[in-house]
Tab-separated table of C-alpha atoms and ligand atoms in Angstrom:
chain	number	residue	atom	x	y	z
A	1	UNK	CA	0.000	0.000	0.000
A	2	UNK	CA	1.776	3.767	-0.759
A	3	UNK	CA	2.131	5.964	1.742
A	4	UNK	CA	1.582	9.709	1.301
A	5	UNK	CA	2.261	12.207	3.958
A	6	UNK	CA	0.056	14.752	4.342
A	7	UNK	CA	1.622	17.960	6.295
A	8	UNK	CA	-1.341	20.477	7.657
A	9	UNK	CA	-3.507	17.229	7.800
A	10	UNK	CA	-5.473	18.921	11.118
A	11	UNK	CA	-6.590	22.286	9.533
A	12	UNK	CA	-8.822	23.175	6.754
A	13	UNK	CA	-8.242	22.155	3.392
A	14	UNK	CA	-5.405	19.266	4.806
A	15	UNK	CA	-8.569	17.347	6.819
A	16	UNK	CA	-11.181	17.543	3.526
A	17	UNK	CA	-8.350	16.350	1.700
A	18	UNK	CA	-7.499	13.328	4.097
A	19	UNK	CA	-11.328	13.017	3.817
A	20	UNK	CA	-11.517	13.099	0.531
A	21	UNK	CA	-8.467	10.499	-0.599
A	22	UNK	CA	-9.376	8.172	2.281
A	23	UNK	CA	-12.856	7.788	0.403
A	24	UNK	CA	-11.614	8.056	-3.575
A	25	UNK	CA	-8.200	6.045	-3.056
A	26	UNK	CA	-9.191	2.828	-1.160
A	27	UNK	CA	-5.108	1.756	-2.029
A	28	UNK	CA	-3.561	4.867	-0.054
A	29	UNK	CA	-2.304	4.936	3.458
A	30	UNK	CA	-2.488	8.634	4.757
A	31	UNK	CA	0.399	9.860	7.220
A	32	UNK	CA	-1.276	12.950	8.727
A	33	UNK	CA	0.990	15.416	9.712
A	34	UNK	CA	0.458	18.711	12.021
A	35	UNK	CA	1.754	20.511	14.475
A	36	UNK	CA	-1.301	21.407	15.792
A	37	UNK	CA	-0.832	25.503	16.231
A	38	UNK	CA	-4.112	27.414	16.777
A	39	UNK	CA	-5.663	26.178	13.335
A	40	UNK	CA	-5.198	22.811	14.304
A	41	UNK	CA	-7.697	20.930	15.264
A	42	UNK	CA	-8.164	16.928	15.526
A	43	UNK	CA	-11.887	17.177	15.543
A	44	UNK	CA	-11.329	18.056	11.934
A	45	UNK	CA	-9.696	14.119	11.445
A	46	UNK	CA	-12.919	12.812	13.929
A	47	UNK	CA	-13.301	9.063	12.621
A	48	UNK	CA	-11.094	9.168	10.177
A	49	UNK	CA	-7.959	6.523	11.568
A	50	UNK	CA	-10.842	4.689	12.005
A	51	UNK	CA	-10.362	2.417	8.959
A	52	UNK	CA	-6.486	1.949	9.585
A	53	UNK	CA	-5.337	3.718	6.432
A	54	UNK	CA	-4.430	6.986	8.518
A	55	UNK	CA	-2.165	7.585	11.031
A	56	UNK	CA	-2.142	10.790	12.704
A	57	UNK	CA	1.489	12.610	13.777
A	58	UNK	CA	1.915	15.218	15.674
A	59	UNK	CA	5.197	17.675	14.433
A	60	UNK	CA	6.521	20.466	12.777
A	61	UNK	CA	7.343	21.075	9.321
A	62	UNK	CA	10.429	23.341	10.376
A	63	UNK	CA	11.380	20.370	12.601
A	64	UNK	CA	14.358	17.984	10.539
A	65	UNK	CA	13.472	14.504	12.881
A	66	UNK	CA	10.073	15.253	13.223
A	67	UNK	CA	10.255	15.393	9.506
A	68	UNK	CA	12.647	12.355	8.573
A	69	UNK	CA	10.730	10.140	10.937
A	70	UNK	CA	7.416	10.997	9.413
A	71	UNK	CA	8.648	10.506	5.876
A	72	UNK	CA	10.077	6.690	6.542
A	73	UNK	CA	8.166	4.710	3.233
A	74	UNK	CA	6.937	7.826	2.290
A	75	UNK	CA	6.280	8.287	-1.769
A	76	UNK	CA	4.306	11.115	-1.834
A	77	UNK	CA	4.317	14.175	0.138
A	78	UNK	CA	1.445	16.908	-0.373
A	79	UNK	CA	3.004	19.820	1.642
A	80	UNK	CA	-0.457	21.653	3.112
A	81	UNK	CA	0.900	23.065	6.515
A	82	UNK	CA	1.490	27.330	6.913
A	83	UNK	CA	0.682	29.803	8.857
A	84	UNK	CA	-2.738	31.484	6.353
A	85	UNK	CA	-4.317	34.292	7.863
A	86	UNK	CA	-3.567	37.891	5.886
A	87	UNK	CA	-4.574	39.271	8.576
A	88	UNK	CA	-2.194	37.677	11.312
A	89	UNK	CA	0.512	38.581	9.267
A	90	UNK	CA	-0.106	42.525	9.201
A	91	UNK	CA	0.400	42.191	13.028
A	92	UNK	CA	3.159	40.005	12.776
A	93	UNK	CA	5.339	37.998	9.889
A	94	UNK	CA	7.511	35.951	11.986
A	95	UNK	CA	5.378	33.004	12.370
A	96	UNK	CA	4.643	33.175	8.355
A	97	UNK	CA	8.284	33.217	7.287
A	98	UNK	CA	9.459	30.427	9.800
A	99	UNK	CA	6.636	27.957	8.598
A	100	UNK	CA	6.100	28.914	4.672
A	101	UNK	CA	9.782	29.893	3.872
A	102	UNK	CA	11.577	27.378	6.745
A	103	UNK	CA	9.291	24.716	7.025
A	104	UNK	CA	9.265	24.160	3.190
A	105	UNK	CA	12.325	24.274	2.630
A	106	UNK	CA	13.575	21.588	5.813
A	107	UNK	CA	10.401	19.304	4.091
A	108	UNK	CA	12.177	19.861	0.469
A	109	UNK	CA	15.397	18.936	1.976
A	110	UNK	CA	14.335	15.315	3.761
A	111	UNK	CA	11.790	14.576	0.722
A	112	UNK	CA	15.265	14.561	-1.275
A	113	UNK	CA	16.740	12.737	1.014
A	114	UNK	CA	14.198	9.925	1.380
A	115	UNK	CA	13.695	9.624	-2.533
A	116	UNK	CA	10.304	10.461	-2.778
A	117	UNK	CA	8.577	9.896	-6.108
A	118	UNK	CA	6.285	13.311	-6.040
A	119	UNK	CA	6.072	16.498	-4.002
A	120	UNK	CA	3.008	18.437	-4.386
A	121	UNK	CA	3.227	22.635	-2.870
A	122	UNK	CA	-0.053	23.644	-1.647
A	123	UNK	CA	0.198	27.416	-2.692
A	124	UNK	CA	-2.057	30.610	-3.658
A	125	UNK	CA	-3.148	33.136	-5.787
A	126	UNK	CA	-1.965	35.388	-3.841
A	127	UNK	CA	1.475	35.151	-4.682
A	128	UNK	CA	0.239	37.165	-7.690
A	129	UNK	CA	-0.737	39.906	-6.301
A	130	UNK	CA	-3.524	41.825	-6.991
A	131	UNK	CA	-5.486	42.595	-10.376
A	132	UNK	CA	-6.851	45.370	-12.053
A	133	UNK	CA	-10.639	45.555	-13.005
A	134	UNK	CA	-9.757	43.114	-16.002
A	135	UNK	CA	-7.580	39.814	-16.782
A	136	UNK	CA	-6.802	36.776	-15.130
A	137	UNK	CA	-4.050	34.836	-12.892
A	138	UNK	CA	-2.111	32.722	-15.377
A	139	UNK	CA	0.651	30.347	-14.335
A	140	UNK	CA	2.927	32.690	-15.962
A	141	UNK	CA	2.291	36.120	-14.852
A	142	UNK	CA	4.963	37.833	-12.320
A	143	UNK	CA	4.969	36.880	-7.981
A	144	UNK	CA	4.300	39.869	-6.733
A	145	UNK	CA	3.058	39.626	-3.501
A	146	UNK	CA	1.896	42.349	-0.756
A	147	UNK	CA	1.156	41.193	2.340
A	148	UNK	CA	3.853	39.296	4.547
A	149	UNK	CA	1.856	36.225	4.769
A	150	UNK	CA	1.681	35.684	0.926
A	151	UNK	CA	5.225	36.817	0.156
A	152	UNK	CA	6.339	34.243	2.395
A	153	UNK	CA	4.184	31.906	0.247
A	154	UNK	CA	5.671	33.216	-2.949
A	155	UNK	CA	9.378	32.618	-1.371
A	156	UNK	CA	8.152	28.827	-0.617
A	157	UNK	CA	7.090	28.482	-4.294
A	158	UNK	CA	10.295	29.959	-5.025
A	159	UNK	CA	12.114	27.224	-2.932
A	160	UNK	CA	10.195	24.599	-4.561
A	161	UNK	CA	11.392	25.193	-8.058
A	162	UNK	CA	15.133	25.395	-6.915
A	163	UNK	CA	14.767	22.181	-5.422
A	164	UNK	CA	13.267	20.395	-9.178
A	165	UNK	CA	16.069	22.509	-11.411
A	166	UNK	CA	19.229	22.260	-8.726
A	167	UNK	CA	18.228	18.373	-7.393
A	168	UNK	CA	15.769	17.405	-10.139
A	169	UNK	CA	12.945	16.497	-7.059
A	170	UNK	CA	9.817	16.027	-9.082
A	171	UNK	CA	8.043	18.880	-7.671
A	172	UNK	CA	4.547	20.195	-8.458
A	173	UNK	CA	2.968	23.864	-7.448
A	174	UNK	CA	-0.746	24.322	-7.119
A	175	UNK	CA	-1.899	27.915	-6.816
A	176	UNK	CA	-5.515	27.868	-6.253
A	177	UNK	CA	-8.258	30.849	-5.352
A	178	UNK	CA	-10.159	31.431	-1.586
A	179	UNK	CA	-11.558	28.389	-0.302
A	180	UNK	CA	-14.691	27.577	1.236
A	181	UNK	CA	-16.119	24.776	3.088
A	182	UNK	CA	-16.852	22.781	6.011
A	183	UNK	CA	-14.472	22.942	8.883
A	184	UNK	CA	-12.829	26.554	8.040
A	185	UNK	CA	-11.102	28.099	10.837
A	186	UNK	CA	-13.982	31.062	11.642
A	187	UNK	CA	-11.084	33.711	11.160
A	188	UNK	CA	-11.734	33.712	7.515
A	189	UNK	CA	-14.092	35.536	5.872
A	190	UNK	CA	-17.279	33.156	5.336
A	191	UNK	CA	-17.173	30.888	8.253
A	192	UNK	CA	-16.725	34.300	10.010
A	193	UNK	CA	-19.610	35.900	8.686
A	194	UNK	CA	-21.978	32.684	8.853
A	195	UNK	CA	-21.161	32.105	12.827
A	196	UNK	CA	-20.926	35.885	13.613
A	197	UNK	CA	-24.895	35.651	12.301
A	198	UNK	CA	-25.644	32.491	14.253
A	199	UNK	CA	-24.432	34.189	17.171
A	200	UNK	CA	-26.467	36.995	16.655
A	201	UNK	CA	-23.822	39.884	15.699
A	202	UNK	CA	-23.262	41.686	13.212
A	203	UNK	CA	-20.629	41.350	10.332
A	204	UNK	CA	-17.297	43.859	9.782
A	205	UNK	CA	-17.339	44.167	5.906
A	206	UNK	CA	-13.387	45.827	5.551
A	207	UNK	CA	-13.732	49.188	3.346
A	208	UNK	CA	-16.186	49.618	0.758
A	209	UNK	CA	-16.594	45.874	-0.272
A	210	UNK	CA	-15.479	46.464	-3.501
A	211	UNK	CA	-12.732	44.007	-3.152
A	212	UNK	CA	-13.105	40.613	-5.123
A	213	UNK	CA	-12.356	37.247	-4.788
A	214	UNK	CA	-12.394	33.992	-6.908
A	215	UNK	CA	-14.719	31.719	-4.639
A	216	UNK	CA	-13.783	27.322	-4.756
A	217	UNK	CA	-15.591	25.026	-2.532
A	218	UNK	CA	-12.703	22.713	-0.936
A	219	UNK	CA	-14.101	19.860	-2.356
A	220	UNK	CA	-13.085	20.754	-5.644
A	221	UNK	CA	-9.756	22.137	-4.594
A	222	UNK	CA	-8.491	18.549	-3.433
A	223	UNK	CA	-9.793	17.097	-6.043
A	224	UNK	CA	-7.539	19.327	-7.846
A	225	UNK	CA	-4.521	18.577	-5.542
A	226	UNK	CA	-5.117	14.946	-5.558
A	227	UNK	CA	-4.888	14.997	-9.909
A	228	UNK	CA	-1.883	17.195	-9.889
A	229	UNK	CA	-0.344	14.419	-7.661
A	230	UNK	CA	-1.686	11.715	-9.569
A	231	UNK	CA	-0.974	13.207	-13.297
A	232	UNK	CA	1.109	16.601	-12.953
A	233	UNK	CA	4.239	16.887	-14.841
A	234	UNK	CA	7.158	17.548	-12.197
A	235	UNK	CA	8.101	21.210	-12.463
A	236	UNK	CA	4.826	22.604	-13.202
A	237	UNK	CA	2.397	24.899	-11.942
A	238	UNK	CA	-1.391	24.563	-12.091
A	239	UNK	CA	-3.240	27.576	-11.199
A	240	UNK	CA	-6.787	26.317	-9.961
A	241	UNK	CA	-10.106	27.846	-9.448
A	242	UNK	CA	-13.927	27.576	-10.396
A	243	UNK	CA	-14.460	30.989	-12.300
A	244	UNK	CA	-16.658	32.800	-9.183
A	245	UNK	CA	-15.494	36.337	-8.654
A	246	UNK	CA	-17.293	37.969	-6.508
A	247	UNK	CA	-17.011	41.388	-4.734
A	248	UNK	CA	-17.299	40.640	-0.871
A	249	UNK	CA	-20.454	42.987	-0.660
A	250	UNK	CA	-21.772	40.380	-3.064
A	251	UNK	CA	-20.859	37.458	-0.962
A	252	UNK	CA	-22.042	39.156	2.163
A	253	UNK	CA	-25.230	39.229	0.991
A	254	UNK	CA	-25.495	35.971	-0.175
A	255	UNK	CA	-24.468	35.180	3.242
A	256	UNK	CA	-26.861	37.509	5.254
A	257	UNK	CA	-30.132	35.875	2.819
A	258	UNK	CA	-28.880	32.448	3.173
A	259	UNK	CA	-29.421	32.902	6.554
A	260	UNK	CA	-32.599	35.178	6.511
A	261	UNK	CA	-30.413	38.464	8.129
A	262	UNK	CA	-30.774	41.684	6.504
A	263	UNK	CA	-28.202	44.464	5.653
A	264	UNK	CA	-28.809	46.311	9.077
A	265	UNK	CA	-26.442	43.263	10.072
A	266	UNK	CA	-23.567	44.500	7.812
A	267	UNK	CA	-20.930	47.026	10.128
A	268	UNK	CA	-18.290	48.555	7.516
A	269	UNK	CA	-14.932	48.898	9.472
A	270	UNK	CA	-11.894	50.376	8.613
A	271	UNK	CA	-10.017	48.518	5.718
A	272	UNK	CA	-7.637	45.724	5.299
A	273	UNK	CA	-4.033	47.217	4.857
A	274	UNK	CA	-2.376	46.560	1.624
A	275	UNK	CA	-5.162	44.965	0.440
A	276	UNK	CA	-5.375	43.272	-2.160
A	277	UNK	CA	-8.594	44.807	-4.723
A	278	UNK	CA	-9.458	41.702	-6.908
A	279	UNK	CA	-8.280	37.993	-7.854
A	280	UNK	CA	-9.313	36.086	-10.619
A	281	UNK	CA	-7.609	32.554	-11.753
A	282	UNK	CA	-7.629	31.451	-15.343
A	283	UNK	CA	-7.363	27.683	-14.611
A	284	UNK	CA	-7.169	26.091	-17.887
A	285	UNK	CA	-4.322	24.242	-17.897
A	286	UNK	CA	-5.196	22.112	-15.094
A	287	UNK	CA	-8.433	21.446	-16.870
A	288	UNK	CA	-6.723	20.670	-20.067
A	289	UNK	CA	-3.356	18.562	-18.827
A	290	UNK	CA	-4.972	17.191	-14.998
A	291	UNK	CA	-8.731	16.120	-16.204
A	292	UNK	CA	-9.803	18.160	-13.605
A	293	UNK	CA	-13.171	20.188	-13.579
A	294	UNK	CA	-14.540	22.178	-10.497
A	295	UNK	CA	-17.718	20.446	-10.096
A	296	UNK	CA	-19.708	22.487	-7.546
A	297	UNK	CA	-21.452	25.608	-8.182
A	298	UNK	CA	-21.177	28.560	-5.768
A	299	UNK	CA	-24.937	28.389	-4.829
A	300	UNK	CA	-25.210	25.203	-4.004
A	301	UNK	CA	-21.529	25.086	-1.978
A	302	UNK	CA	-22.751	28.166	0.218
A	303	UNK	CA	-25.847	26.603	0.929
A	304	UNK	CA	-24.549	23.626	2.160
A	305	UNK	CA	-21.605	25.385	3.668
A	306	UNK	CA	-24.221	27.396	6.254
A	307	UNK	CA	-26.049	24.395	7.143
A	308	UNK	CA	-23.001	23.071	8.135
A	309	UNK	CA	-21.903	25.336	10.359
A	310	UNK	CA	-25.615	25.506	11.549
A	311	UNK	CA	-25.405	21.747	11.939
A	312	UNK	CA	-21.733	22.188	13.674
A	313	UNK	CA	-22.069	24.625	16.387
A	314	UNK	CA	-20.276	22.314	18.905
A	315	UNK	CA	-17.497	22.473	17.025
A	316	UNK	CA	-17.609	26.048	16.012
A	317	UNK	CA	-18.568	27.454	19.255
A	318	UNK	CA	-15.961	25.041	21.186
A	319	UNK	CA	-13.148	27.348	18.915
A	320	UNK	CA	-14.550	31.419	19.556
A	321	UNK	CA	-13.216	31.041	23.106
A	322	UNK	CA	-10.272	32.060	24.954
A	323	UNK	CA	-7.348	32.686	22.471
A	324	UNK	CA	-9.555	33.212	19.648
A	325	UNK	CA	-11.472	35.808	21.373
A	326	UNK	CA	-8.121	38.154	22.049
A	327	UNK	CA	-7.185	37.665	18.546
A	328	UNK	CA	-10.922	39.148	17.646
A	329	UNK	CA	-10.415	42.263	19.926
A	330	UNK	CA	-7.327	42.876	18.448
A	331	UNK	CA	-7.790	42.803	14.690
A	332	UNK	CA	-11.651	44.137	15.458
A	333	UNK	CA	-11.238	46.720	18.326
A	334	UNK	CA	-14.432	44.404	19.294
A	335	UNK	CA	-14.556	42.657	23.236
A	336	UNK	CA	-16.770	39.564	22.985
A	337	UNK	CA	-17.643	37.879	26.268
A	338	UNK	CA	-17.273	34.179	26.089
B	401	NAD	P1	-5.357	26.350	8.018
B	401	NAD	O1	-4.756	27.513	8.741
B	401	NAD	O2	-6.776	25.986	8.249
B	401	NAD	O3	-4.488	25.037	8.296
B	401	NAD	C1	-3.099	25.041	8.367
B	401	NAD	C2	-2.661	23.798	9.136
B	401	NAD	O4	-1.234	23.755	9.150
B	401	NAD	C3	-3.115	23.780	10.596
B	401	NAD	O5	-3.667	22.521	10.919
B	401	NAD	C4	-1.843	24.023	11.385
B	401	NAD	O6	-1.835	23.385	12.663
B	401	NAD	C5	-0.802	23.413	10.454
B	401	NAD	N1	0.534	23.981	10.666
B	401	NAD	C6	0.872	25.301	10.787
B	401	NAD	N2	2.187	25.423	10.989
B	401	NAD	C7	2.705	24.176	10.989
B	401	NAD	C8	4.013	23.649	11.139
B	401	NAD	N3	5.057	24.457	11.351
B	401	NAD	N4	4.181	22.319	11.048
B	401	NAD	C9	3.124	21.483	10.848
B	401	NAD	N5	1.871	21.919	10.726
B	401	NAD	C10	1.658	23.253	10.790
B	401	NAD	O7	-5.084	26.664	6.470
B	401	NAD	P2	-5.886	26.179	5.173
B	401	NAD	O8	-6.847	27.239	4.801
B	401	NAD	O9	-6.313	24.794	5.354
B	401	NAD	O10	-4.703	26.238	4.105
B	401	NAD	C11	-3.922	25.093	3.816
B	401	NAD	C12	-2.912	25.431	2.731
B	401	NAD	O11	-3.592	25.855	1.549
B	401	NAD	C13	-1.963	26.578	3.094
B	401	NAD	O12	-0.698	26.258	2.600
B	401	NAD	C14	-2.541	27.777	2.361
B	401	NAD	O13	-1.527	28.703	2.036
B	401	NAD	C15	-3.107	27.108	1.125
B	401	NAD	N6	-4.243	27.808	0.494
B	401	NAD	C16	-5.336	28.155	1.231
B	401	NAD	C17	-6.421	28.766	0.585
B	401	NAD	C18	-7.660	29.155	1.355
B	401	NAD	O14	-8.530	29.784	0.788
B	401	NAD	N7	-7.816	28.783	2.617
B	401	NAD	C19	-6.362	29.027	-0.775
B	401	NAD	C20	-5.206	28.669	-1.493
B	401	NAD	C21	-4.166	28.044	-0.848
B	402	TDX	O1	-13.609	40.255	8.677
B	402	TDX	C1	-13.326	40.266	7.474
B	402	TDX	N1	-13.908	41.210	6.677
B	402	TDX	C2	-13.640	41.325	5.347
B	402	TDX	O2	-14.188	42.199	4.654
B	402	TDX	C3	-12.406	39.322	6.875
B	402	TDX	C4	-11.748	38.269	7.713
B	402	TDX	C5	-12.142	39.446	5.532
B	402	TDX	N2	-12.724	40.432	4.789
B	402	TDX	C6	-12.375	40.519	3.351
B	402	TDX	C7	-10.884	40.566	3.048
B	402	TDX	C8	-10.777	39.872	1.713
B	402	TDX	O3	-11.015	40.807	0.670
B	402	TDX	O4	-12.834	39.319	2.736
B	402	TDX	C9	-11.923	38.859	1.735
B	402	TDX	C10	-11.478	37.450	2.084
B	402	TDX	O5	-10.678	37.535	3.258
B	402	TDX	P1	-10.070	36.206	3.938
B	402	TDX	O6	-11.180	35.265	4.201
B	402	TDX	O7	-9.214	36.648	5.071
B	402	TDX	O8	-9.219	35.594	2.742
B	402	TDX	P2	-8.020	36.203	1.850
B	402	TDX	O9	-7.321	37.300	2.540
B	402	TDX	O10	-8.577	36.494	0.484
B	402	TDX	O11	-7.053	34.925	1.788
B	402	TDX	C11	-7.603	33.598	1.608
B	402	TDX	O12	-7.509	33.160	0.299
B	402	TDX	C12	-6.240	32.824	-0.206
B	402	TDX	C13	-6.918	32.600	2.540
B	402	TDX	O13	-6.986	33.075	3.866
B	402	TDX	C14	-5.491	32.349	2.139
B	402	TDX	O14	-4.923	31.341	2.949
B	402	TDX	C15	-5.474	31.899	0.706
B	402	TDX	O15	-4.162	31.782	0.260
């Protein structure tokens, strides 16, 4: 049976994807790897060692024999673990540079070393930059990052390539647009928004609203990941998305009528800085070379995203405590009693 490891296994998109491959790739044995940091959580992996095809280890990326341990029989490592909050890195880009930049490059070093077969780098269309009004991400258009947390992205992608044309490790990138989905950490800004509501609060739309983003349910994401594993050609990038732009106002009110609020909810706060007006990712090649399509529409992925959370509160409400709730007064100016 291969063994894959998969680093960030306890967050987000890592535990859909675990999810996901445990249920499409019956032949697979999953190492899931995390170090557990605030976005960690192993409720996210609930059940899933369950079937003996996924082992769960707790280390660091930026740790070498944490690493080389967790690699032994390893052939394929999809590298999902950083730090991922814009926001947390405008009040601080230690944390970012240490996991993206260090942490990639100690897991390039020991997949090397152990001979791996592929290495797949979870990465972001944000390492772009921002857009104009008009045009689209394409695989080849310049890294220009802005904000500390995807600059230190953009120097792991960076890392990744030197390590397929100096060593020749069959290395892929994925850059793929905002996610959405169950199980996203409620920092970001539609699990936010949808528990916010729940709660009874109100919503802090940053600036005008104007700014857009390039909406993907996870689901379709690691499906993505999975075929650029499966079929990518070492040294490539695949940009990957599901054509959904949407300006946040947009997307807030999707949110507020999916869950029968109106606009007197909205509370516009002062904006993001440096940030970033509009993405938008032309994905074609990964259609065209991976036989990958994104297969669910925005609609119907919201939908089901807020009855999820509605469904989830335990786990929701179990995380806006403690920790999470200084990190709200601080980026909102906001005090929220537990
Ligand atoms: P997340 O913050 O929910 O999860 C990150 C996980 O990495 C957490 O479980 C955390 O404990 C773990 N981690 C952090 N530092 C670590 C370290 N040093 N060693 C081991 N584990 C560590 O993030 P996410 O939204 O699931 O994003 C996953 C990846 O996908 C990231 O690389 C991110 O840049 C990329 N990405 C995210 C999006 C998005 O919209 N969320 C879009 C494109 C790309
Ligand atoms: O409270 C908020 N109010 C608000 O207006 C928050 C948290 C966000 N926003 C805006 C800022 C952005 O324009 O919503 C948009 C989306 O913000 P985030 O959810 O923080 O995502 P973003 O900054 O676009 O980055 C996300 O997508 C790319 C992920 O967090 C990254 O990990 C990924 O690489």
């Amino acid at each position: 049976m291969s063994r894959w490891l998969v680093t960030g296994a306890a967050g987000f998109i890592g535990s859909n994807f675990v999810r996901r491959v445990l249920e499409v790739r019956p032949d697979l044995h999953l190492v899931a790897y995390d170090a557990l940091t605030y976005a960690g959580n192993l409720a996210n992996l609930d059940g899933l060692a369950d079937g003996g095809r996924m082992t769960f280890v707790r280390g660091d990326i930026c740790n070498q024999q944490e690493v080389a341990a967790a690699l032994d029989g390893v052939s394929v490592v999809i590298n999902f673990a950083a730090e991922s909050h814009v926001d947390r890195s405008i009040h601080g880009g230690a944390a970012f540079v240490q996991t993206n930049v260090g942490g990639t490059q100690t897991l390039l070093d020991a997949a090397r070393t152990a001979g791996v077969q592929r290495y797949v780098q979870v990465s972001t269309d944000e390492v772009y930059g921002s857009l104009g009004p008009e045009g689209r991400f394409v695989e080849d258009s310049p890294l220009q990052p802005s904000s500390a947390y995807s600059a230190s992205k953009a120097g792991a992608d960076l890392l990744v390539h030197a390590a397929h044309h100096t060593h020749g490790l069959p290395t892929i990138i994925t850059r793929c647009s905002n996610n959405y989905g169950p199980y996203q950490f409620p920092e970001k800004i539609i699990p936010l928004f949808v528990t916010n509501l729940l709660e009874g609060r109100s919503v802090p739309v940053y600036g005008t609203g104007q700014n857009v983003r390039d909406w993907i349910h996870v689901r379709d994401h690691c499906d993505a990941v999975l075929a650029a594993a499966e079929q990518g050609t070492p040294g490539r990038v695949y940009n990957v998305g599901a054509d959904s732009e949407k300006t946040n106002l947009e997307l807030t009110r999707a949110i507020l009528s999916g869950l029968g609020c109106d606009e007197s909810r909205i509370e516009y706060v002062q904006d993001r800085l440096g940030h970033d007006l509009r993405y938008a990712i032309d994905s074609s090649r990964a259609r065209q070379e991976l036989g990958w399509q994104p297969q669910v529409r925005f609609e119907d992925g919201l939908a089901e995203t807020i009855q999820w959370y509605r469904d989830n509160q335990d786990w929701w409400r179990a995380i806006k405590t403690g920790a999470y709730l200084k990190y709200y007064e601080l980026q909102y100016g906001e005090k929220v009693e537990e």
